[in-house]
Amino acid sequence: MKLGIVGLPNVGKSTLFNSLTKAGAESANYPFCTIDPNVGIVTVPDERLKLLGEFYHSKKVTPAVIEFVDIAGLVKGASKGEGLGNQFLANIREVDAIVHVVRCFEDANVVHVDGTIDPLRDIETINLELIFSDLEILERRISKVTKTARMDKEAAKELEFLKKVKEHLENGQLAITLEPESEDEEGWMATYNLLTAKPVIYAANVAEDELADDAASNAHVSAVKKYAAEQNSEVFVICAQIEEEIAQLEDDEKKMFLEDLGLNESGLEKLVRASYSLLGLMSFLTSGEDETRAWTIKIGTKAPQAAGKIHSDFERGFIKAEVVNYQDLLDCGSYAGAREKGLVRMEGKEYVVQDGDVILFRFNV
C-alpha cells in the first residue's frame, strides 16, 4: 500500500512523516523545507504476527508494509507554479490514498501561511490545487480523444464522459464524488489516475493535551469530521509532535508512554486502521518454522487470488487451501490440536479469505 501525505506548509506534515517513518525528513518552521519528495517504508503493526512467530519459533517474521510519500507543502497557486509548483503533485499520482494533514491546533510560535487556523479553508485550498492539476490532465486527454471521436464510437462515448468529469471538477467537486454509470466509465476513470479520484484520510493534527479524549472539545476537529463524513472519507486525530517523541522509543517504552497519555494506540496504528478501512483491505497470514508473514489483500478476495499474492504459480495451480483462524490455532496450542478439534478446514476455489486466516496453500504446476 502506498500513501501520499499532503498539506499546507507548517501544518505538521513533515513532522508526522518523520515520526511514522523515522526517515528524518527535514522539518522546520518555514515553508518549503521539504523540497524533494521523501519516501519511507513503514511496517504495519500486527500483534498476531509476533504471537504466531513465537508459536512456530519462526526464523523470520515479515509484516505487511506501507510506503509513504511526503511532498512539499502546497500553497494556493501550486498547480500554476506558485511555491514550488505543480511538479510535486506528480509524485502522488501513483498512491492508493492521500493522507491530508490539517492543522487543528493554535500555536503563536508556529506561523500559518494564511495567518489564521481554519482547517476547512486549508482543505479547500489543497482540493482546489488537486482539481486544477486534474483539469490539466483531462484537457490533454480531451484534446487527444477529440481527434479520433469523429471516426470511433468508443472514443465519442469517452469524450462525452471526459466532458462530464471536467464539468464536475469545474464546479469545485472532487472526481471521487462522481459515480460512474457503467463499466466503461469506471475503466476510463481508472486510467486517468486523477488525484481527486483518490480516497482521502484526514489527519487532524491537535495539541498534546487534546489527544486523550480524541479532541472532543476541539471545534476545528469537529468541522473536519463533519466534512469528511460528507465526503465518505476517514479522519483520525493525531499530535504529530507526540508521534515524533514516540518514534524514538523502544516498543515497551512506547506502551508505557501511550498509557501515561491515556491512549490505547499510536498515530501509526490509527492511520493503518483508517487506511485499511478506507481501501477495504485486510491481512491473511502464513506461518511456519522458516517464516511468519502477513499478506495484504482486498476484503472479499477468494483463495486462489490470495495465493497469487504469494506467487503466481500458487494461483495458477491452486488445488486447496488449508485454513485455520490464528486465535483458534494459538488457543489449541498446536496445529495438530486444532486439526483434532476440527478447526482446520480444507477450502476450495470459492472460499472468501477472512482477516486473520492462517493459510497453507496446496498447488500443482
Coordinates of C-alpha atoms in Angstrom, one line a residue, residues 35-239:
I35 CA 11.9 20.1 -1.4
D36 CA 12.4 16.6 -2.8
P37 CA 9.6 14.0 -2.2
N38 CA 10.6 11.9 0.8
V39 CA 9.8 8.2 0.7
G40 CA 9.6 6.0 3.7
I41 CA 8.7 2.3 4.2
V42 CA 6.8 1.5 7.4
T43 CA 5.9 -1.9 8.8
V44 CA 2.3 -2.4 9.7
P45 CA 1.9 -3.1 13.5
D46 CA 0.3 -6.5 13.9
E47 CA 0.4 -8.3 17.3
R48 CA -0.8 -11.6 15.6
L49 CA 2.5 -11.9 13.7
K50 CA 4.6 -11.7 16.9
L51 CA 2.4 -14.3 18.6
L52 CA 2.4 -16.7 15.6
G53 CA 6.2 -16.2 15.2
E54 CA 6.7 -17.3 18.8
F55 CA 4.3 -20.2 18.4
Y56 CA 6.2 -21.6 15.4
H57 CA 9.7 -20.4 16.6
S58 CA 9.9 -18.8 13.1
K59 CA 13.4 -17.8 11.9
K60 CA 11.9 -14.7 10.3
V61 CA 8.8 -12.5 10.9
T62 CA 7.7 -10.4 7.9
P63 CA 5.0 -7.8 8.5
A64 CA 3.0 -6.0 5.7
V65 CA 4.4 -2.6 4.7
I66 CA 3.1 0.8 3.8
E67 CA 5.1 3.2 1.6
F68 CA 4.7 6.9 2.5
V69 CA 5.4 9.7 0.0
D70 CA 5.8 13.1 1.7
I71 CA 5.6 16.1 -0.7
A72 CA 6.5 19.8 -0.2
G73 CA 3.8 21.9 1.5
L74 CA 1.4 23.0 -1.2
V75 CA 0.2 26.6 -1.4
K76 CA -2.5 28.4 -3.3
G77 CA -1.5 28.5 -6.9
A78 CA 0.8 25.4 -6.7
S79 CA -0.8 23.9 -9.8
K80 CA 0.2 27.1 -11.7
G81 CA 3.8 27.1 -10.3
E82 CA 3.4 29.0 -7.1
G83 CA 5.6 27.9 -4.2
L84 CA 7.5 25.0 -5.6
G85 CA 5.0 24.4 -8.3
N86 CA 3.0 21.5 -9.7
Q87 CA 5.9 19.1 -10.0
F88 CA 5.2 17.7 -6.6
L89 CA 1.6 16.8 -7.5
A90 CA 3.0 14.2 -10.0
N91 CA 4.7 12.4 -7.0
I92 CA 1.3 11.4 -5.6
R93 CA -0.4 10.3 -8.8
E94 CA 0.7 6.7 -8.1
V95 CA -0.5 6.4 -4.5
D96 CA -3.5 4.4 -3.3
A97 CA -4.8 7.0 -1.0
I98 CA -4.0 10.5 0.2
V99 CA -3.3 11.4 3.8
H100 CA -4.3 15.1 4.2
V101 CA -2.7 16.7 7.3
V102 CA -4.8 19.6 8.6
R103 CA -3.8 21.9 11.4
C104 CA -6.3 22.0 14.3
F105 CA -4.0 23.4 16.9
E106 CA -3.4 27.0 18.0
D107 CA 0.3 28.0 18.5
A108 CA 1.5 31.6 18.1
N109 CA 5.1 30.2 17.7
V110 CA 4.3 28.3 14.5
V111 CA 3.3 30.5 11.6
H112 CA 0.4 29.6 9.3
V113 CA 0.7 30.6 5.7
D114 CA -2.8 32.2 5.8
G115 CA -2.3 33.8 9.2
T116 CA -5.2 32.1 11.0
I117 CA -6.3 28.5 11.8
D118 CA -9.1 27.3 9.7
P119 CA -8.9 23.6 8.6
L120 CA -11.9 23.8 6.2
R121 CA -10.3 26.7 4.3
D122 CA -7.0 24.8 4.2
I123 CA -8.7 21.7 2.9
E124 CA -10.4 23.7 0.2
T125 CA -7.1 25.3 -0.8
I126 CA -5.4 21.9 -1.2
N127 CA -8.5 20.4 -3.0
L128 CA -8.5 23.3 -5.5
E129 CA -4.9 22.7 -6.3
L130 CA -5.6 19.0 -6.9
I131 CA -8.6 19.9 -9.0
F132 CA -6.6 22.3 -11.2
S133 CA -3.9 19.7 -11.6
D134 CA -6.6 17.1 -12.7
L135 CA -8.1 19.6 -15.1
E136 CA -4.8 19.8 -16.9
I137 CA -4.8 16.0 -17.3
L138 CA -8.4 16.0 -18.5
E139 CA -7.7 18.8 -21.1
R140 CA -4.8 16.9 -22.5
R141 CA -6.9 13.7 -22.7
I142 CA -9.9 15.6 -24.3
S143 CA -7.5 17.0 -26.9
K144 CA -6.3 13.5 -27.8
V145 CA -9.7 11.8 -27.8
T146 CA -11.3 14.6 -29.9
K147 CA -9.1 13.7 -32.8
T148 CA -10.5 10.1 -33.0
A149 CA -14.0 10.7 -31.8
R150 CA -15.4 11.5 -35.2
M151 CA -14.5 8.1 -36.6
D152 CA -14.7 6.0 -33.5
K153 CA -17.9 5.4 -31.5
E154 CA -16.0 4.3 -28.3
A155 CA -13.8 7.4 -28.5
A156 CA -17.0 9.5 -28.9
K157 CA -18.5 7.9 -25.8
E158 CA -15.3 8.6 -23.8
L159 CA -15.3 12.2 -25.0
E160 CA -18.8 12.7 -23.5
F161 CA -17.6 11.2 -20.2
L162 CA -14.4 13.4 -20.2
K163 CA -16.6 16.5 -20.6
K164 CA -18.8 15.3 -17.7
V165 CA -15.9 14.8 -15.4
K166 CA -14.4 18.2 -16.4
E167 CA -17.6 20.0 -15.7
H168 CA -17.9 18.2 -12.3
L169 CA -14.4 19.4 -11.4
E170 CA -15.0 22.9 -12.7
N171 CA -18.0 23.0 -10.2
G172 CA -15.5 22.5 -7.4
Q173 CA -16.4 18.9 -6.9
L174 CA -13.8 16.1 -6.4
A175 CA -13.7 13.3 -9.0
I176 CA -14.3 10.7 -6.2
T177 CA -17.8 12.1 -5.7
L178 CA -18.8 11.4 -9.4
E179 CA -20.4 8.0 -9.6
P180 CA -19.5 6.1 -12.9
E181 CA -22.7 5.0 -14.7
S182 CA -21.2 2.0 -16.5
E183 CA -18.2 -0.3 -16.5
D184 CA -16.7 1.7 -19.4
E185 CA -16.9 4.9 -17.3
E186 CA -15.3 3.1 -14.4
G187 CA -12.5 1.8 -16.6
W188 CA -11.8 5.2 -18.2
M189 CA -11.8 6.9 -14.8
A190 CA -9.1 4.4 -13.6
T191 CA -6.8 5.2 -16.5
Y192 CA -6.9 9.0 -15.9
N193 CA -5.3 8.5 -12.4
L194 CA -6.9 11.7 -11.1
L195 CA -5.7 13.0 -7.8
T196 CA -9.2 13.9 -6.8
A197 CA -10.4 10.4 -7.5
K198 CA -8.2 9.0 -4.7
P199 CA -9.7 8.2 -1.3
V200 CA -8.6 10.6 1.4
I201 CA -7.8 10.2 5.1
Y202 CA -7.7 13.4 7.1
A203 CA -5.1 13.6 9.8
A204 CA -6.4 16.3 12.3
N205 CA -3.2 17.5 14.0
V206 CA -4.0 18.7 17.5
A207 CA -2.2 19.8 20.7
E208 CA -0.9 17.2 23.1
D209 CA -3.5 17.9 25.8
E210 CA -6.4 17.2 23.4
L211 CA -5.3 13.7 22.4
A212 CA -6.7 11.6 25.2
D213 CA -10.3 12.5 24.6
D214 CA -9.9 12.4 20.8
A215 CA -10.1 16.2 20.7
A216 CA -13.8 16.0 21.6
S217 CA -14.0 19.7 22.5
N218 CA -11.9 21.0 19.5
A219 CA -14.3 22.8 17.2
H220 CA -11.7 22.6 14.3
V221 CA -11.7 18.7 14.6
S222 CA -15.5 18.6 14.7
A223 CA -15.6 20.6 11.5
V224 CA -13.1 18.3 9.8
K225 CA -15.1 15.2 10.9
K226 CA -18.4 16.6 9.6
Y227 CA -16.7 17.5 6.2
A228 CA -15.1 14.1 6.0
A229 CA -18.4 12.3 6.7
E230 CA -20.0 14.2 3.8
Q231 CA -17.1 13.0 1.5
N232 CA -17.1 9.4 2.7
S233 CA -13.5 10.0 4.0
E234 CA -11.8 8.8 7.1
V235 CA -10.5 11.0 9.9
F236 CA -8.0 10.3 12.7
V237 CA -6.8 12.6 15.4
I238 CA -3.1 12.9 15.9
C239 CA -0.5 15.0 17.6

